[in-house]
Coordinates of C-alpha atoms in Angstrom, one line a residue:
X27 CA -0.1 8.6 -3.1
X28 CA 2.9 8.8 -1.0
X29 CA 4.1 6.0 1.2
X30 CA 7.4 5.5 3.0
X31 CA 9.4 3.6 5.7
X32 CA 10.7 5.3 8.8
X33 CA 14.5 5.7 8.4
X34 CA 16.4 4.2 11.4
X35 CA 19.8 6.0 10.9
X36 CA 22.9 5.3 12.8
X37 CA 24.4 8.2 14.8
X38 CA 27.9 7.2 13.5
X39 CA 27.9 8.6 10.2
X40 CA 31.7 8.3 10.0
X41 CA 31.4 4.3 9.9
X42 CA 32.7 3.2 6.6
X43 CA 30.0 1.3 4.4
X44 CA 30.9 -1.0 1.5
X45 CA 32.0 0.8 -1.6
X46 CA 30.9 0.1 -5.1
X47 CA 33.5 -1.7 -7.2
X48 CA 34.6 0.5 -10.3
X49 CA 33.6 -2.6 -12.4
X50 CA 30.1 -2.3 -11.3
X51 CA 29.1 -0.3 -14.2
X52 CA 25.4 0.1 -14.7
X53 CA 25.5 2.9 -17.4
X54 CA 23.5 0.6 -20.0
X55 CA 20.8 0.0 -17.3
X56 CA 20.5 3.4 -16.2
X57 CA 20.4 4.8 -19.9
X58 CA 17.7 2.5 -20.5
X59 CA 15.6 3.7 -17.5
X60 CA 16.1 7.4 -18.4
X61 CA 15.0 6.9 -22.0
X62 CA 11.9 5.3 -20.7
X63 CA 11.3 7.6 -17.8
X64 CA 11.7 11.1 -19.2
X65 CA 9.6 12.8 -21.8
X66 CA 11.3 13.0 -25.2
X67 CA 10.1 16.6 -25.8
X68 CA 11.4 18.0 -22.5
X69 CA 13.6 21.2 -23.0
X70 CA 16.1 19.6 -20.9
X71 CA 17.1 17.4 -18.0
X72 CA 20.4 16.8 -16.0
X73 CA 21.0 13.6 -14.0
X74 CA 23.9 13.3 -11.6
X75 CA 24.4 10.2 -9.6
X76 CA 27.3 9.8 -7.1
X77 CA 28.8 7.7 -4.2
X78 CA 30.8 9.5 -1.9
X79 CA 33.1 11.5 -4.3
X80 CA 32.8 9.0 -7.0
X81 CA 30.5 10.0 -9.9
X82 CA 28.7 6.8 -11.0
X83 CA 26.5 8.3 -13.8
X84 CA 25.9 11.9 -15.2
X85 CA 24.0 12.8 -18.3
X86 CA 22.6 16.2 -19.8
X87 CA 19.8 16.0 -22.2
X88 CA 18.1 18.7 -24.1
X89 CA 18.4 22.4 -24.2
X90 CA 19.3 25.1 -21.6
X91 CA 17.7 27.6 -23.8
X92 CA 15.4 26.8 -26.6
X93 CA 15.6 30.1 -28.2
X94 CA 19.2 30.3 -28.5
X95 CA 19.5 26.5 -29.1
X96 CA 22.1 26.0 -26.3
X97 CA 22.7 22.5 -25.1
X98 CA 22.3 21.6 -21.4
X99 CA 25.5 21.0 -19.3
X100 CA 25.7 19.0 -16.0
X101 CA 27.3 22.3 -14.3
X102 CA 24.4 24.5 -15.3
X103 CA 22.5 26.3 -12.5
X104 CA 18.7 25.5 -12.0
X105 CA 16.2 26.8 -9.7
X106 CA 15.7 24.3 -6.8
X107 CA 12.0 25.1 -5.7
X108 CA 11.2 23.2 -2.6
X109 CA 14.5 21.3 -2.5
X110 CA 15.5 24.7 -1.0
X111 CA 13.5 23.7 2.2
X112 CA 16.4 21.3 3.6
X113 CA 18.6 24.3 3.6
X114 CA 16.2 26.3 5.5
X115 CA 15.7 23.5 8.0
X116 CA 19.4 23.0 8.6
X117 CA 19.7 26.8 9.2
X118 CA 17.1 26.3 11.9
X119 CA 18.7 23.3 13.3
X120 CA 22.3 24.9 13.3
X121 CA 20.9 28.0 15.4
X122 CA 19.4 25.4 17.8
X123 CA 22.7 23.6 18.3
X124 CA 24.1 27.1 19.0
X125 CA 21.4 27.7 21.7
X126 CA 19.9 30.5 19.8
X127 CA 16.5 29.1 19.7
X128 CA 14.7 25.8 20.9
X129 CA 12.5 23.7 18.3
X130 CA 9.8 23.8 21.0
X131 CA 9.7 27.6 21.2
X132 CA 6.5 29.5 20.3
X133 CA 7.2 31.2 17.1
X134 CA 5.5 34.3 18.6
X135 CA 8.8 34.6 20.7
X136 CA 10.5 35.6 17.4
X137 CA 7.6 37.1 15.5
X138 CA 5.5 39.0 18.1
X139 CA 3.0 40.5 15.7
X140 CA 1.9 37.0 14.7
X141 CA -1.7 36.7 15.8
X142 CA -2.4 34.8 18.8
X143 CA -4.1 31.5 17.6
X144 CA -6.2 29.1 19.7
X145 CA -3.0 26.8 20.4
X146 CA 0.6 27.6 20.6
X147 CA 2.8 27.1 17.4
X148 CA 6.1 25.5 17.9
X149 CA 9.1 26.1 15.4
X150 CA 9.4 22.2 15.0
X151 CA 5.6 22.1 13.8
X152 CA 6.8 24.7 11.0
X153 CA 9.5 22.3 10.1
X154 CA 7.4 19.2 9.9
X155 CA 4.3 20.6 8.2
X156 CA 2.1 20.0 11.2
X157 CA 1.3 23.5 12.4
X158 CA -1.9 23.9 10.6
X159 CA -0.8 27.3 9.1
X160 CA -2.6 27.8 5.7
X161 CA -0.6 27.5 2.5
X162 CA -0.1 30.9 1.1
X163 CA 0.4 29.7 -2.4
X164 CA -3.3 28.3 -2.4
X165 CA -5.0 31.4 -1.2
X166 CA -7.2 33.4 -3.5
X167 CA -4.9 36.5 -2.8
X168 CA -2.0 34.8 -4.5
X169 CA -2.9 36.1 -7.9
X170 CA -1.0 36.2 -11.1
X171 CA -0.6 39.9 -10.5
X172 CA 0.7 39.4 -7.1
X173 CA 3.3 36.9 -8.3
X174 CA 5.1 39.7 -10.2
X175 CA 5.5 41.8 -7.2
X176 CA 8.5 42.0 -4.7
X177 CA 7.5 41.6 -1.1
X178 CA 9.3 41.9 2.1
X179 CA 9.2 38.6 4.3
X180 CA 7.0 40.6 6.7
X181 CA 4.6 41.6 3.9
X182 CA 4.6 37.9 2.7
X183 CA 3.6 36.8 6.1
X184 CA 0.7 39.4 6.1
X185 CA -0.8 37.3 3.2
X186 CA -1.7 34.5 5.5
X187 CA -1.0 35.2 9.2
X188 CA -4.7 36.2 9.9
X189 CA -6.1 33.0 8.2
X190 CA -7.4 30.6 10.9
X191 CA -5.4 27.3 11.5
X192 CA -6.5 24.4 9.4
X193 CA -6.2 22.2 12.4
X194 CA -4.6 21.9 16.0
X195 CA -0.9 21.9 15.7
X196 CA 0.6 18.4 15.9
X197 CA -2.7 16.7 15.2
X198 CA -2.3 16.5 11.3
X199 CA 0.3 16.8 8.4
X200 CA -0.5 19.2 5.4
X201 CA 2.3 20.6 3.3
X202 CA 2.5 24.3 3.7
X203 CA 5.0 26.7 2.2
X204 CA 3.8 29.3 4.8
X205 CA 5.6 27.4 7.6
X206 CA 9.1 27.6 5.7
X207 CA 8.5 31.5 5.1
X208 CA 8.0 31.9 8.9
X209 CA 11.2 29.8 9.5
X210 CA 13.1 32.1 7.0
X211 CA 11.9 35.2 9.0
X212 CA 12.9 33.7 12.3
X213 CA 16.4 33.2 10.9
X214 CA 16.6 36.7 10.0
X215 CA 15.2 37.9 13.3
X216 CA 17.8 35.8 15.2
X217 CA 20.8 36.5 13.0
X218 CA 20.3 40.2 12.0
X219 CA 21.2 39.0 8.4
X220 CA 18.9 38.5 5.4
X221 CA 18.0 34.9 4.7
X222 CA 20.0 35.0 1.6
X223 CA 23.0 36.2 3.3
X224 CA 22.9 33.8 6.1
X225 CA 22.5 30.9 3.9
X226 CA 25.5 32.0 1.5
X227 CA 27.7 32.9 4.4
X228 CA 26.9 29.9 6.7
X229 CA 26.6 27.0 3.9
X230 CA 27.5 27.9 0.5
X231 CA 30.7 29.8 1.0
X232 CA 32.2 27.6 3.7
X233 CA 31.5 24.5 2.0
X234 CA 32.7 25.4 -1.4
X235 CA 29.3 25.5 -3.1
X236 CA 30.5 27.9 -5.6
X237 CA 27.6 27.7 -8.0
X238 CA 24.7 28.1 -5.4
X239 CA 22.7 31.0 -4.9
X240 CA 19.6 32.9 -3.6
X241 CA 18.0 33.4 -7.3
X242 CA 17.9 37.2 -7.5
X243 CA 16.7 37.6 -11.1
X244 CA 18.6 40.8 -11.5
X245 CA 22.0 39.3 -10.7
X246 CA 24.4 37.7 -13.4
X247 CA 24.6 34.1 -12.6
X248 CA 26.9 32.2 -14.9
X249 CA 25.4 29.0 -16.4
X250 CA 21.6 29.8 -15.2
X251 CA 19.4 28.0 -17.5
X252 CA 16.1 29.2 -18.9
X253 CA 12.8 27.7 -17.5
X254 CA 9.8 26.8 -19.6
X255 CA 6.2 25.7 -19.3
X256 CA 4.0 23.4 -21.7
X257 CA 0.8 24.7 -22.6
X258 CA -1.6 23.0 -25.2
X259 CA 1.2 20.8 -26.4
X260 CA 3.7 23.7 -26.9
X261 CA 6.5 25.1 -24.9
X262 CA 6.7 28.7 -23.7
X263 CA 8.8 30.7 -21.4
X264 CA 7.7 30.4 -17.8
X265 CA 5.5 33.0 -16.5
X266 CA 7.7 35.6 -14.3
X267 CA 7.8 34.9 -10.6
X268 CA 9.4 37.3 -8.0
X269 CA 11.8 35.2 -6.0
X270 CA 11.0 37.2 -2.9
X271 CA 7.8 35.1 -3.0
X272 CA 9.1 31.6 -2.5
X273 CA 11.7 33.0 -0.2
X274 CA 12.9 30.5 2.3
X275 CA 10.5 27.9 1.0
X276 CA 11.9 27.6 -2.5
X277 CA 14.1 30.6 -3.9
X278 CA 17.5 29.0 -4.0
X279 CA 19.4 27.7 -7.3
X280 CA 22.3 25.4 -7.6
X281 CA 24.0 22.8 -9.7
X282 CA 23.9 19.0 -9.3
X283 CA 27.6 19.0 -8.3
X284 CA 27.1 21.5 -5.6
X285 CA 24.3 19.4 -4.2
X286 CA 26.8 16.6 -4.0
X287 CA 29.1 18.7 -2.1
X288 CA 26.2 19.4 0.2
X289 CA 25.4 15.9 1.2
X290 CA 29.1 15.1 1.5
X291 CA 29.3 17.8 4.0
X292 CA 26.3 16.4 5.7
X293 CA 27.6 12.9 6.0
X294 CA 31.0 14.3 7.4
X295 CA 29.4 16.6 10.2
X296 CA 30.4 19.8 8.5
X297 CA 26.8 21.0 8.7
X298 CA 25.2 19.6 11.7
X299 CA 25.9 17.1 14.5
X300 CA 25.1 13.6 13.7
X301 CA 22.5 13.4 16.2
X302 CA 20.8 16.5 15.1
X303 CA 20.8 15.2 11.5
X304 CA 19.4 11.9 12.6
X305 CA 16.3 13.8 13.9
X306 CA 16.0 15.5 10.6
X307 CA 16.1 12.4 8.7
X308 CA 13.4 10.7 10.8
X309 CA 9.8 10.7 10.1
X310 CA 7.9 13.0 12.5
X311 CA 5.1 11.6 14.7
X312 CA 1.8 13.1 15.1
X313 CA 0.1 13.4 18.5
X314 CA -2.1 10.2 17.7
X315 CA 1.1 8.2 16.9
X316 CA 0.8 8.3 13.1
X317 CA 4.1 8.6 11.2
X318 CA 3.9 11.6 8.7
X319 CA 6.6 10.5 6.3
X320 CA 8.3 13.9 6.6
X321 CA 11.1 14.9 8.8
X322 CA 12.8 18.4 9.1
X323 CA 13.1 19.7 5.4
X324 CA 13.0 16.1 4.0
X325 CA 10.6 13.4 3.0
X326 CA 11.4 10.0 4.4
X327 CA 11.6 7.1 2.3
X328 CA 13.5 3.9 1.2
X329 CA 14.6 2.1 -1.8
X330 CA 14.0 -1.8 -1.3
X331 CA 14.4 -1.3 2.4
X332 CA 17.5 1.0 2.3
X333 CA 16.6 4.3 4.1
X334 CA 16.5 7.4 1.9
X335 CA 15.5 11.2 2.3
X336 CA 14.5 13.0 -0.6
X337 CA 12.5 16.2 -1.9
X338 CA 10.9 17.5 -5.0
X339 CA 10.9 20.9 -6.2
X340 CA 8.3 22.6 -8.6
X341 CA 8.6 26.2 -9.4
X342 CA 7.8 28.4 -12.5
X343 CA 9.9 26.7 -15.3
X344 CA 11.6 24.1 -13.3
X345 CA 11.0 20.6 -11.8
X346 CA 13.8 19.3 -9.4
X347 CA 14.2 16.2 -7.4
X348 CA 16.9 15.1 -5.0
X349 CA 17.3 11.8 -3.1
X350 CA 20.1 10.7 -0.6
X351 CA 20.8 7.2 0.8
X352 CA 22.7 8.1 3.9
X353 CA 23.9 4.4 4.6
X354 CA 25.4 4.3 1.2
X355 CA 26.5 7.8 0.8
X356 CA 24.6 8.0 -2.5
X357 CA 23.2 11.1 -4.0
X358 CA 20.9 11.5 -7.0
X359 CA 20.0 14.8 -8.5
X360 CA 17.5 15.1 -11.5
X361 CA 17.0 18.8 -12.6
X362 CA 14.7 19.7 -15.3
X363 CA 14.1 23.3 -16.9
X364 CA 10.4 22.6 -17.4
X365 CA 7.7 22.5 -15.0
X366 CA 5.4 20.0 -16.8
X367 CA 4.5 17.2 -14.4
X368 CA 6.7 14.2 -14.4
X369 CA 6.8 11.5 -11.7
X370 CA 10.5 11.7 -11.0
X371 CA 10.4 9.5 -7.9
X372 CA 9.7 6.4 -9.8
X373 CA 12.7 7.2 -12.2
X374 CA 14.9 8.1 -9.3
X375 CA 13.9 5.0 -7.3
X376 CA 14.5 2.6 -10.0
X377 CA 18.0 4.2 -10.9
X378 CA 18.9 3.9 -7.2
X379 CA 17.6 0.4 -7.0
X380 CA 20.0 -0.6 -10.0
X381 CA 22.9 0.8 -8.4
X382 CA 22.1 -1.0 -5.0
X383 CA 21.9 -4.1 -7.1
X384 CA 18.1 -4.4 -6.1
X385 CA 16.3 -3.7 -9.3
X386 CA 12.6 -3.5 -9.2
X387 CA 11.2 -6.4 -11.3
X388 CA 7.7 -7.7 -11.4
X389 CA 5.8 -10.3 -13.3
X390 CA 2.0 -10.3 -13.5
X391 CA 0.2 -13.3 -12.0
X392 CA -2.9 -14.3 -14.0
X393 CA -6.1 -14.5 -11.8
X394 CA -9.7 -15.2 -12.7
X395 CA -12.4 -12.7 -11.9
X396 CA -13.8 -15.2 -9.2
X397 CA -10.3 -15.2 -7.4
X398 CA -10.2 -11.3 -7.6
X399 CA -13.8 -10.8 -6.2
X400 CA -12.6 -11.6 -2.6
X401 CA -10.5 -8.5 -2.3
X402 CA -13.4 -6.1 -3.1
X403 CA -14.3 -3.8 -0.3
X404 CA -14.0 -0.4 1.3
X405 CA -10.8 0.2 3.3
X406 CA -9.8 3.2 5.6
X407 CA -6.1 4.1 5.4
X408 CA -4.0 5.5 8.6
X409 CA -4.8 9.0 7.5
X410 CA -8.5 8.7 7.5
X411 CA -8.9 8.6 3.8
X412 CA -11.4 6.0 2.5
X413 CA -10.7 3.8 -0.7
X414 CA -12.5 1.3 -2.6
X415 CA -11.4 -1.8 -4.4
X416 CA -13.7 -3.0 -7.0
X417 CA -13.7 -5.7 -9.9
X418 CA -14.5 -3.9 -13.2
X419 CA -14.4 -5.6 -16.5
X420 CA -12.3 -8.4 -15.1
X421 CA -9.6 -6.0 -13.4
X422 CA -9.2 -4.9 -9.9
X423 CA -9.3 -1.2 -9.4
X424 CA -8.2 0.9 -6.5
X425 CA -9.8 4.5 -6.1
X426 CA -11.2 7.0 -3.5
X427 CA -14.8 8.6 -4.2
X428 CA -14.8 10.5 -7.4
X429 CA -11.1 10.1 -7.9
X430 CA -8.7 8.3 -10.4
X431 CA -9.0 4.5 -10.8
X432 CA -5.7 2.7 -10.5
X433 CA -5.3 -1.0 -11.5
X434 CA -4.2 -3.5 -9.0
X435 CA -1.8 -6.0 -10.9
X436 CA -1.5 -9.3 -9.1
X437 CA 2.1 -10.5 -8.7
X438 CA 1.6 -13.3 -6.0
X439 CA -1.0 -14.5 -3.8
X440 CA -2.6 -11.5 -1.9
X441 CA 0.0 -9.3 -3.3
X442 CA -0.5 -6.6 -5.9
X443 CA 1.4 -3.7 -7.5
X444 CA -0.4 -0.4 -7.6
X445 CA -0.6 0.5 -11.4
X446 CA 2.6 1.7 -12.7
X447 CA 4.0 2.8 -9.4
X448 CA 6.5 1.1 -7.1
X449 CA 3.9 0.5 -4.3
X450 CA 3.2 -3.2 -3.2
X451 CA -0.2 -3.6 -1.7
X452 CA -0.1 -7.0 0.3
X453 CA -3.4 -8.3 2.0
X454 CA -3.5 -10.0 5.3
X455 CA -6.0 -12.8 6.1
X456 CA -7.9 -13.8 9.2
X457 CA -7.3 -17.1 11.0
X458 CA -10.4 -18.3 8.9
X459 CA -8.6 -17.4 5.7
X460 CA -10.7 -14.4 4.8
X461 CA -9.1 -11.4 3.2
X462 CA -9.0 -8.6 5.9
X463 CA -6.8 -5.5 5.9
X464 CA -3.8 -4.5 3.7
X465 CA -0.5 -2.8 3.9
X466 CA 1.1 -0.5 1.2
X467 CA 4.8 -0.5 1.0
X468 CA 6.7 1.7 -1.5
X469 CA 9.4 4.4 -1.7
X470 CA 7.9 6.2 1.4
X471 CA 6.3 5.5 4.8
X472 CA 4.1 2.3 4.8
X473 CA 0.4 2.9 5.1
X474 CA -2.4 0.6 6.4
X475 CA -6.0 0.0 4.9
X476 CA -8.5 -1.5 7.5
X477 CA -11.3 -3.2 5.9
X478 CA -14.9 -1.8 6.7
X479 CA -18.0 -4.2 7.0
X480 CA -19.2 -2.8 3.8
X481 CA -20.2 -4.7 0.7
X482 CA -19.2 -3.3 -2.8
X483 CA -20.7 -4.7 -5.8
X484 CA -18.6 -5.5 -9.1
X485 CA -19.1 -3.8 -12.4
X486 CA -19.1 -5.9 -15.5
X487 CA -18.9 -4.8 -19.1
X488 CA -22.1 -5.2 -20.9
X489 CA -21.7 -6.1 -24.7
X490 CA -23.2 -3.4 -26.9
X491 CA -23.5 -3.1 -30.7
X492 CA -21.8 -0.5 -32.7
X493 CA -25.3 0.7 -33.7
X494 CA -26.4 1.0 -29.9
X495 CA -23.2 3.0 -29.1
X496 CA -23.7 5.4 -32.0
X497 CA -27.2 6.7 -30.2
X498 CA -25.2 8.2 -27.3
X499 CA -22.6 10.2 -29.7
X500 CA -23.0 13.9 -29.5
X501 CA -22.7 17.2 -27.4
X502 CA -24.2 17.7 -23.9
X503 CA -24.5 20.9 -22.4
X504 CA -24.1 21.2 -18.5
X505 CA -25.9 24.1 -16.9
X506 CA -23.7 25.8 -15.6
X507 CA -20.7 24.1 -17.1
X508 CA -18.8 23.1 -20.3
X509 CA -20.1 21.1 -23.1
X510 CA -19.4 17.4 -22.7
X511 CA -18.6 15.6 -25.9
X512 CA -19.3 11.9 -26.3
X513 CA -17.4 10.4 -29.3
X514 CA -17.0 6.9 -30.8
X515 CA -13.4 5.7 -31.6
X516 CA -12.5 2.3 -32.6
X517 CA -15.9 0.8 -31.5
X518 CA -15.4 2.4 -28.0
X519 CA -17.3 5.3 -26.6
X520 CA -15.3 8.2 -24.9
X521 CA -16.4 11.2 -23.0
X522 CA -14.3 14.4 -23.4
X523 CA -14.0 17.9 -22.1
X524 CA -11.2 19.8 -23.7
X525 CA -8.2 17.6 -23.9
X526 CA -9.5 15.3 -21.1
X527 CA -10.8 12.2 -22.5
X528 CA -11.9 9.0 -20.7
X529 CA -13.3 5.7 -22.0
X530 CA -16.9 5.0 -21.2
X531 CA -17.7 1.3 -20.5
X532 CA -21.5 0.0 -20.7
X533 CA -22.6 -1.9 -17.7
X534 CA -26.5 -1.5 -18.3
X535 CA -28.8 -0.2 -20.8
X536 CA -28.0 3.5 -21.0
X537 CA -25.6 3.3 -18.1
X538 CA -21.8 3.6 -18.4
X539 CA -18.9 3.9 -16.1
X540 CA -15.5 5.6 -16.7
X541 CA -12.6 3.2 -17.2
X542 CA -10.0 5.4 -15.3
X543 CA -12.2 7.5 -13.1
X544 CA -14.9 7.0 -10.3
X545 CA -17.7 8.4 -12.4
X546 CA -20.8 6.9 -14.3
X547 CA -23.1 8.3 -16.7
X548 CA -26.9 7.5 -17.1
X549 CA -28.3 8.7 -20.3
X550 CA -32.0 9.8 -20.6
X551 CA -34.2 8.5 -23.3
X552 CA -37.6 10.0 -24.5
X553 CA -40.6 8.0 -25.4
X554 CA -39.5 7.6 -28.9
X555 CA -36.2 6.0 -27.9
X556 CA -34.0 9.1 -28.6
X557 CA -31.3 10.2 -26.3
X558 CA -32.0 13.6 -24.9
X559 CA -29.5 14.2 -22.0
X560 CA -27.4 12.5 -19.4
X561 CA -26.6 12.6 -15.7
X562 CA -23.2 12.5 -14.5
X563 CA -22.7 11.0 -11.1
X564 CA -19.2 11.6 -9.4
X565 CA -19.4 12.9 -5.8
X566 CA -22.8 14.4 -6.6
X567 CA -25.0 14.6 -9.7
X568 CA -25.0 17.1 -12.6
X569 CA -27.4 16.9 -15.5
X570 CA -26.8 17.8 -19.2
X571 CA -28.9 18.4 -22.2
X572 CA -28.0 17.0 -25.5
X573 CA -27.5 19.6 -28.1

């Protein structure tokens, strides 16, 4: 779950902020975080942390090319993926500063053949992911075959332009690459240049970003690394993707050093006026007053209260992350040449907190089941999602219907850490002392949970003998669906489909709940006491017959 604080940024970016003393060397702490936070078997990762022009920490781990056994270097070139969006956003904002467009313009002013929708779509709505335009990468037409084809921007827009809007512009936030495709096309229509040429001529060349490119696969790019994917525990070359398809939403490539140059230029007003950048670094607000946590091309966050802007990029073979603290002029780039999922936000936030001398440190507070029971309930978040808090086998867990369960770890009275995240969930109490609503604060925008008048019952583990557990072991065939295997390991029962395995905890005779998922199993038994099938309950019911 993403949460963040609104960044309140000063207009005077030229103000000098306190500088870190060279004596404040955090190398050992940062090394420890990196060793704990990165997969040991990743092809490679580059980390580059700077304050102004001073490099505080840099490290290259692993391989740039597995087949040639070439080590990664900090100046190697990586695909940026969605980190590219900030360059597209700044291009639009620069054109607005030059009077060539307004953020409130209807996009059909520049793309006349874009179908008329029920509501006008403003350029700003594309920047902030609040336009309701369907994400083309999620459409059925975006097939593996299509991903190998070169498409013009107009042909790319044809993939989604006739799709109905998902919601009225300005009423909701939903991340959509399609909006940035449209922005790239608007840049071309206004400037008469290709998107690639405009970005290179306007930003890369003038700023001295000599190792930044539109990632044309046929071009020779010195230092460009190979990208990998992990399948069934083994690495392979990433599937081919025509870079005409990510286009203005994710087709740029760069080095961590060039990214530092970019933020140095932003800070010193070489890209945009300070007041324009302030808007880009501020969370957008929906019509109903809810803050989205996204500005213009950046996600808005904070590190222990210090404002940050950041973005992640995931694209075939690559996983990138860039965070910037404007008030401190600190930039952190983490580039990986593997697209296997990794939560780089947690690693980055911990590293930045160390540099700020505000490390994340928590200690669990021991609480009894009776003390934890009072927090059980159903809560509605600001975005309308509904979450449950329930006591299971002595622990509080937090989950939405049918979703993954996350343990709430108590750290103080009415205060919990959400699993292994950096999100703190703090409860409020009524004047009568009863637990009421909560607020979640983390590395993003804060989110509230409002308690509903709905009771929720706890689920306690039932002790069951090894002989009793053995009765349920076997394969169960869903119709239609896969074979569900129930296995016994170390006196515990597990349910498994493929490589996905979840512990099953007994809470009544023939009844189990999943330890880490909002799902339960009820086994069917015949008159002879033999298990003959099961019913899985998870956002609905499915039955399976024992093989």
